[in-house]
Amino acid sequence: MSSKEIQLEKITEYVKHKFSNDTTGHDYFHLERVVNNATKIAIEEEANLFITIAAAWLHDIADHKLTNNQENELNELSQFLHQLGLQHSQIEAIMTIINTTSYSKGIIPSTIEGKIIQDADRLDALGAIGLARAFAYGGSNQRAIYDPTKSSGSTIHHFYEKLLLLKDSMHTNTGRMIAIERHQYMQKFLQHFFKEWEGE
């Protein structure tokens, strides 16, 4: 096993420990799916595979939705990566990606690896998995499924505020192709949802 493979194995163990009990849709399996999508896209885009895979595993570290102390999480991660023997430039690249992935920050990453992680993360918020994750997150945060008397605040409102906008935010051709199919699936779901809501 190469040194990079060992480092990635240790990174996988690190996030498995941190995210294995998550019930908001940001669990270990979410990270695994993001890694798989990011790897597929990185091969197509001829990006740095090690940086892409490492950052994909670590992208939710210090996410404001999951921790109250982002600075501590980032400092702990930086120390961990140093202990693994990553080069300063590798750590800097990974930390930059972590700080630019979130949709809420509205940042377009400057590197192809950062763009790939953003695409891969957003793809997991689309399609059937995206639906399941949206309602899991909504339930964990006491968010109503839907309230037609309000203009925001429910999980269904979240589809229009964010999820249905993700397709047009993709940076890579591979990401766009996957996003189109998943976007259409969500549109069909909403059609059925409102039909059933009205009792048809």
PDB file of C-alpha atoms in Angstrom:
ATOM      1  CA  MET A   1       0.000   0.000   0.000  1.00  0.00           C
ATOM      2  CA  SER A   2       1.402   3.400  -0.988  1.00  0.00           C
ATOM      3  CA  SER A   3       1.811   6.286   1.461  1.00  0.00           C
ATOM      4  CA  LYS A   4      -1.097   8.136  -0.186  1.00  0.00           C
ATOM      5  CA  GLU A   5      -3.352   5.092   0.134  1.00  0.00           C
ATOM      6  CA  ILE A   6      -2.461   4.825   3.827  1.00  0.00           C
ATOM      7  CA  GLN A   7      -3.162   8.536   4.320  1.00  0.00           C
ATOM      8  CA  LEU A   8      -6.561   8.223   2.622  1.00  0.00           C
ATOM      9  CA  GLU A   9      -7.373   5.178   4.752  1.00  0.00           C
ATOM     10  CA  LYS A  10      -6.587   7.179   7.915  1.00  0.00           C
ATOM     11  CA  ILE A  11      -8.698  10.093   6.657  1.00  0.00           C
ATOM     12  CA  THR A  12     -11.589   7.682   6.040  1.00  0.00           C
ATOM     13  CA  GLU A  13     -11.300   6.373   9.607  1.00  0.00           C
ATOM     14  CA  TYR A  14     -11.193   9.959  10.915  1.00  0.00           C
ATOM     15  CA  VAL A  15     -14.482  10.958   9.290  1.00  0.00           C
ATOM     16  CA  LYS A  16     -16.144   7.631  10.053  1.00  0.00           C
ATOM     17  CA  HIS A  17     -15.539   8.310  13.744  1.00  0.00           C
ATOM     18  CA  LYS A  18     -16.904  11.858  13.462  1.00  0.00           C
ATOM     19  CA  PHE A  19     -19.948  11.259  11.268  1.00  0.00           C
ATOM     20  CA  SER A  20     -21.110   7.686  11.933  1.00  0.00           C
ATOM     21  CA  ASN A  21     -23.935   8.774  14.261  1.00  0.00           C
ATOM     22  CA  ASP A  22     -25.223  11.695  12.183  1.00  0.00           C
ATOM     23  CA  THR A  23     -28.975  11.689  11.446  1.00  0.00           C
ATOM     24  CA  THR A  24     -29.208  14.951   9.472  1.00  0.00           C
ATOM     25  CA  GLY A  25     -28.261  13.483   6.080  1.00  0.00           C
ATOM     26  CA  HIS A  26     -24.599  14.448   6.538  1.00  0.00           C
ATOM     27  CA  ASP A  27     -23.495  11.003   7.696  1.00  0.00           C
ATOM     28  CA  TYR A  28     -20.563   8.802   6.689  1.00  0.00           C
ATOM     29  CA  PHE A  29     -22.509   7.395   3.732  1.00  0.00           C
ATOM     30  CA  HIS A  30     -23.111  10.908   2.389  1.00  0.00           C
ATOM     31  CA  LEU A  31     -19.349  11.429   2.449  1.00  0.00           C
ATOM     32  CA  GLU A  32     -18.824   8.089   0.704  1.00  0.00           C
ATOM     33  CA  ARG A  33     -21.235   9.051  -2.081  1.00  0.00           C
ATOM     34  CA  VAL A  34     -19.537  12.431  -2.509  1.00  0.00           C
ATOM     35  CA  VAL A  35     -16.170  10.644  -2.746  1.00  0.00           C
ATOM     36  CA  ASN A  36     -17.537   8.283  -5.410  1.00  0.00           C
ATOM     37  CA  ASN A  37     -19.024  11.103  -7.495  1.00  0.00           C
ATOM     38  CA  ALA A  38     -15.946  13.292  -7.046  1.00  0.00           C
ATOM     39  CA  THR A  39     -13.638  10.464  -8.109  1.00  0.00           C
ATOM     40  CA  LYS A  40     -15.700   9.846 -11.243  1.00  0.00           C
ATOM     41  CA  ILE A  41     -15.654  13.545 -12.146  1.00  0.00           C
ATOM     42  CA  ALA A  42     -11.951  13.972 -11.284  1.00  0.00           C
ATOM     43  CA  ILE A  43     -10.979  11.202 -13.691  1.00  0.00           C
ATOM     44  CA  GLU A  44     -12.955  12.901 -16.478  1.00  0.00           C
ATOM     45  CA  GLU A  45     -11.455  16.304 -15.643  1.00  0.00           C
ATOM     46  CA  GLU A  46      -7.904  14.951 -15.118  1.00  0.00           C
ATOM     47  CA  ALA A  47      -7.749  16.562 -11.686  1.00  0.00           C
ATOM     48  CA  ASN A  48      -5.480  15.674  -8.757  1.00  0.00           C
ATOM     49  CA  LEU A  49      -7.081  12.482  -7.446  1.00  0.00           C
ATOM     50  CA  PHE A  50      -5.454  12.519  -4.008  1.00  0.00           C
ATOM     51  CA  ILE A  51      -6.541  16.086  -3.214  1.00  0.00           C
ATOM     52  CA  THR A  52     -10.007  15.421  -4.642  1.00  0.00           C
ATOM     53  CA  ILE A  53     -10.614  12.245  -2.645  1.00  0.00           C
ATOM     54  CA  ALA A  54      -9.153  13.620   0.587  1.00  0.00           C
ATOM     55  CA  ALA A  55     -11.186  16.818   0.353  1.00  0.00           C
ATOM     56  CA  ALA A  56     -14.334  14.882  -0.557  1.00  0.00           C
ATOM     57  CA  TRP A  57     -14.042  12.860   2.652  1.00  0.00           C
ATOM     58  CA  LEU A  58     -13.374  15.990   4.703  1.00  0.00           C
ATOM     59  CA  HIS A  59     -15.638  18.589   3.097  1.00  0.00           C
ATOM     60  CA  ASP A  60     -18.224  18.617   5.925  1.00  0.00           C
ATOM     61  CA  ILE A  61     -15.688  19.155   8.686  1.00  0.00           C
ATOM     62  CA  ALA A  62     -16.581  22.475  10.348  1.00  0.00           C
ATOM     63  CA  ASP A  63     -19.870  22.827   8.453  1.00  0.00           C
ATOM     64  CA  HIS A  64     -21.882  25.458  10.342  1.00  0.00           C
ATOM     65  CA  LYS A  65     -24.939  23.176  10.254  1.00  0.00           C
ATOM     66  CA  LEU A  66     -23.083  20.440  12.122  1.00  0.00           C
ATOM     67  CA  THR A  67     -20.843  22.152  14.674  1.00  0.00           C
ATOM     68  CA  ASN A  68     -20.911  25.119  17.018  1.00  0.00           C
ATOM     69  CA  ASN A  69     -17.141  25.525  16.942  1.00  0.00           C
ATOM     70  CA  GLN A  70     -15.862  25.656  13.389  1.00  0.00           C
ATOM     71  CA  GLU A  71     -12.460  27.047  14.355  1.00  0.00           C
ATOM     72  CA  ASN A  72     -11.717  24.152  16.712  1.00  0.00           C
ATOM     73  CA  GLU A  73     -12.748  21.602  14.084  1.00  0.00           C
ATOM     74  CA  LEU A  74     -10.484  23.190  11.461  1.00  0.00           C
ATOM     75  CA  ASN A  75      -7.523  23.420  13.849  1.00  0.00           C
ATOM     76  CA  GLU A  76      -7.949  19.805  14.881  1.00  0.00           C
ATOM     77  CA  LEU A  77      -8.128  18.729  11.232  1.00  0.00           C
ATOM     78  CA  SER A  78      -5.030  20.718  10.289  1.00  0.00           C
ATOM     79  CA  GLN A  79      -3.051  19.054  13.091  1.00  0.00           C
ATOM     80  CA  PHE A  80      -4.350  15.628  12.045  1.00  0.00           C
ATOM     81  CA  LEU A  81      -3.260  16.148   8.420  1.00  0.00           C
ATOM     82  CA  HIS A  82       0.174  17.327   9.555  1.00  0.00           C
ATOM     83  CA  GLN A  83       0.514  14.203  11.680  1.00  0.00           C
ATOM     84  CA  LEU A  84      -0.347  12.082   8.643  1.00  0.00           C
ATOM     85  CA  GLY A  85       2.615  13.604   6.834  1.00  0.00           C
ATOM     86  CA  LEU A  86       0.764  15.577   4.169  1.00  0.00           C
ATOM     87  CA  GLN A  87       2.741  18.371   2.536  1.00  0.00           C
ATOM     88  CA  HIS A  88       1.930  21.961   3.456  1.00  0.00           C
ATOM     89  CA  SER A  89       0.639  22.628  -0.078  1.00  0.00           C
ATOM     90  CA  GLN A  90      -1.666  19.585   0.126  1.00  0.00           C
ATOM     91  CA  ILE A  91      -3.093  20.672   3.480  1.00  0.00           C
ATOM     92  CA  GLU A  92      -3.597  24.196   2.193  1.00  0.00           C
ATOM     93  CA  ALA A  93      -5.434  22.906  -0.884  1.00  0.00           C
ATOM     94  CA  ILE A  94      -7.711  20.662   1.193  1.00  0.00           C
ATOM     95  CA  MET A  95      -8.476  23.363   3.768  1.00  0.00           C
ATOM     96  CA  THR A  96      -9.305  25.858   1.010  1.00  0.00           C
ATOM     97  CA  ILE A  97     -11.751  23.396  -0.545  1.00  0.00           C
ATOM     98  CA  ILE A  98     -13.425  22.774   2.825  1.00  0.00           C
ATOM     99  CA  ASN A  99     -13.879  26.524   3.265  1.00  0.00           C
ATOM    100  CA  THR A 100     -15.428  27.039  -0.180  1.00  0.00           C
ATOM    101  CA  THR A 101     -17.717  24.011  -0.694  1.00  0.00           C
ATOM    102  CA  SER A 102     -20.811  25.182   1.183  1.00  0.00           C
ATOM    103  CA  TYR A 103     -23.733  26.447  -0.914  1.00  0.00           C
ATOM    104  CA  SER A 104     -24.591  29.087   1.680  1.00  0.00           C
ATOM    105  CA  LYS A 105     -21.214  30.805   1.274  1.00  0.00           C
ATOM    106  CA  GLY A 106     -21.864  31.430  -2.416  1.00  0.00           C
ATOM    107  CA  ILE A 107     -18.192  30.952  -3.344  1.00  0.00           C
ATOM    108  CA  ILE A 108     -16.994  29.579  -6.687  1.00  0.00           C
ATOM    109  CA  PRO A 109     -13.830  27.546  -5.967  1.00  0.00           C
ATOM    110  CA  SER A 110     -10.677  28.653  -7.739  1.00  0.00           C
ATOM    111  CA  THR A 111      -9.300  25.152  -8.417  1.00  0.00           C
ATOM    112  CA  ILE A 112     -10.709  22.306 -10.508  1.00  0.00           C
ATOM    113  CA  GLU A 113     -10.558  20.057  -7.432  1.00  0.00           C
ATOM    114  CA  GLY A 114     -12.652  22.546  -5.461  1.00  0.00           C
ATOM    115  CA  LYS A 115     -15.189  22.772  -8.282  1.00  0.00           C
ATOM    116  CA  ILE A 116     -15.394  18.986  -8.443  1.00  0.00           C
ATOM    117  CA  ILE A 117     -16.088  18.678  -4.710  1.00  0.00           C
ATOM    118  CA  GLN A 118     -18.761  21.352  -4.926  1.00  0.00           C
ATOM    119  CA  ASP A 119     -20.411  19.527  -7.834  1.00  0.00           C
ATOM    120  CA  ALA A 120     -20.212  16.138  -6.099  1.00  0.00           C
ATOM    121  CA  ASP A 121     -21.643  17.515  -2.853  1.00  0.00           C
ATOM    122  CA  ARG A 122     -24.509  19.230  -4.661  1.00  0.00           C
ATOM    123  CA  LEU A 123     -25.297  16.105  -6.668  1.00  0.00           C
ATOM    124  CA  ASP A 124     -25.988  14.329  -3.374  1.00  0.00           C
ATOM    125  CA  ALA A 125     -28.635  16.965  -2.619  1.00  0.00           C
ATOM    126  CA  LEU A 126     -30.485  16.011  -5.823  1.00  0.00           C
ATOM    127  CA  GLY A 127     -32.502  13.003  -6.970  1.00  0.00           C
ATOM    128  CA  ALA A 128     -33.920  10.288  -4.713  1.00  0.00           C
ATOM    129  CA  ILE A 129     -31.058  10.586  -2.225  1.00  0.00           C
ATOM    130  CA  GLY A 130     -31.474  14.351  -2.162  1.00  0.00           C
ATOM    131  CA  LEU A 131     -35.149  13.938  -1.349  1.00  0.00           C
ATOM    132  CA  ALA A 132     -34.409  11.576   1.525  1.00  0.00           C
ATOM    133  CA  ARG A 133     -31.670  13.831   2.884  1.00  0.00           C
ATOM    134  CA  ALA A 134     -33.855  16.942   2.699  1.00  0.00           C
ATOM    135  CA  PHE A 135     -36.574  15.385   4.835  1.00  0.00           C
ATOM    136  CA  ALA A 136     -34.051  13.830   7.237  1.00  0.00           C
ATOM    137  CA  TYR A 137     -32.440  17.229   7.778  1.00  0.00           C
ATOM    138  CA  GLY A 138     -35.799  18.949   8.059  1.00  0.00           C
ATOM    139  CA  GLY A 139     -37.030  16.496  10.659  1.00  0.00           C
ATOM    140  CA  SER A 140     -33.845  16.753  12.700  1.00  0.00           C
ATOM    141  CA  ASN A 141     -34.294  20.531  12.798  1.00  0.00           C
ATOM    142  CA  GLN A 142     -38.020  20.556  13.623  1.00  0.00           C
ATOM    143  CA  ARG A 143     -38.882  21.795  10.143  1.00  0.00           C
ATOM    144  CA  ALA A 144     -42.408  21.132   8.838  1.00  0.00           C
ATOM    145  CA  ILE A 145     -42.814  19.001   5.724  1.00  0.00           C
ATOM    146  CA  TYR A 146     -44.928  21.762   4.184  1.00  0.00           C
ATOM    147  CA  ASP A 147     -47.054  24.671   5.360  1.00  0.00           C
ATOM    148  CA  PRO A 148     -49.032  26.379   2.584  1.00  0.00           C
ATOM    149  CA  THR A 149     -49.858  29.317   4.867  1.00  0.00           C
ATOM    150  CA  LYS A 150     -46.188  30.340   4.913  1.00  0.00           C
ATOM    151  CA  SER A 151     -43.791  31.438   2.189  1.00  0.00           C
ATOM    152  CA  SER A 152     -40.737  29.701   3.647  1.00  0.00           C
ATOM    153  CA  GLY A 153     -39.495  27.505   6.479  1.00  0.00           C
ATOM    154  CA  SER A 154     -40.652  24.038   5.410  1.00  0.00           C
ATOM    155  CA  THR A 155     -38.730  21.280   3.646  1.00  0.00           C
ATOM    156  CA  ILE A 156     -40.851  21.702   0.515  1.00  0.00           C
ATOM    157  CA  HIS A 157     -40.020  25.422   0.478  1.00  0.00           C
ATOM    158  CA  HIS A 158     -36.342  24.420   0.698  1.00  0.00           C
ATOM    159  CA  PHE A 159     -36.667  22.693  -2.681  1.00  0.00           C
ATOM    160  CA  TYR A 160     -37.502  26.031  -4.318  1.00  0.00           C
ATOM    161  CA  GLU A 161     -35.051  28.067  -2.239  1.00  0.00           C
ATOM    162  CA  LYS A 162     -32.060  25.833  -2.958  1.00  0.00           C
ATOM    163  CA  LEU A 163     -32.394  22.298  -4.320  1.00  0.00           C
ATOM    164  CA  LEU A 164     -34.004  23.136  -7.660  1.00  0.00           C
ATOM    165  CA  LEU A 165     -31.315  25.775  -8.251  1.00  0.00           C
ATOM    166  CA  LEU A 166     -28.408  23.334  -7.955  1.00  0.00           C
ATOM    167  CA  LYS A 167     -28.588  21.977 -11.516  1.00  0.00           C
ATOM    168  CA  ASP A 168     -27.567  25.325 -12.961  1.00  0.00           C
ATOM    169  CA  SER A 169     -24.686  25.766 -10.508  1.00  0.00           C
ATOM    170  CA  MET A 170     -22.632  22.801 -11.754  1.00  0.00           C
ATOM    171  CA  HIS A 171     -19.092  23.529 -12.914  1.00  0.00           C
ATOM    172  CA  THR A 172     -18.205  20.318 -14.786  1.00  0.00           C
ATOM    173  CA  ASN A 173     -19.779  18.581 -17.769  1.00  0.00           C
ATOM    174  CA  THR A 174     -20.065  15.307 -15.848  1.00  0.00           C
ATOM    175  CA  GLY A 175     -21.728  17.067 -12.938  1.00  0.00           C
ATOM    176  CA  ARG A 176     -24.201  18.791 -15.241  1.00  0.00           C
ATOM    177  CA  MET A 177     -25.168  15.539 -16.962  1.00  0.00           C
ATOM    178  CA  ILE A 178     -25.868  13.751 -13.671  1.00  0.00           C
ATOM    179  CA  ALA A 179     -27.660  16.790 -12.244  1.00  0.00           C
ATOM    180  CA  ILE A 180     -30.151  17.047 -15.121  1.00  0.00           C
ATOM    181  CA  GLU A 181     -31.597  13.569 -14.514  1.00  0.00           C
ATOM    182  CA  ARG A 182     -31.750  14.047 -10.737  1.00  0.00           C
ATOM    183  CA  HIS A 183     -33.333  17.488 -11.117  1.00  0.00           C
ATOM    184  CA  GLN A 184     -36.079  16.028 -13.308  1.00  0.00           C
ATOM    185  CA  TYR A 185     -36.760  13.325 -10.713  1.00  0.00           C
ATOM    186  CA  MET A 186     -37.271  15.991  -8.045  1.00  0.00           C
ATOM    187  CA  GLN A 187     -39.620  17.955 -10.290  1.00  0.00           C
ATOM    188  CA  LYS A 188     -41.750  14.833 -10.789  1.00  0.00           C
ATOM    189  CA  PHE A 189     -41.793  14.216  -7.050  1.00  0.00           C
ATOM    190  CA  LEU A 190     -43.072  17.746  -6.402  1.00  0.00           C
ATOM    191  CA  GLN A 191     -45.803  17.329  -9.007  1.00  0.00           C
ATOM    192  CA  HIS A 192     -47.009  14.177  -7.233  1.00  0.00           C
ATOM    193  CA  PHE A 193     -46.603  15.794  -3.812  1.00  0.00           C
ATOM    194  CA  PHE A 194     -48.879  18.717  -4.595  1.00  0.00           C
ATOM    195  CA  LYS A 195     -51.365  16.474  -6.361  1.00  0.00           C
ATOM    196  CA  GLU A 196     -51.643  14.288  -3.261  1.00  0.00           C
ATOM    197  CA  TRP A 197     -51.626  17.336  -0.956  1.00  0.00           C
ATOM    198  CA  GLU A 198     -54.714  18.617  -2.749  1.00  0.00           C
ATOM    199  CA  GLY A 199     -56.338  15.192  -2.400  1.00  0.00           C
ATOM    200  CA  GLU A 200     -56.392  14.341  -6.082  1.00  0.00           C
TER     201      GLU A 200
END
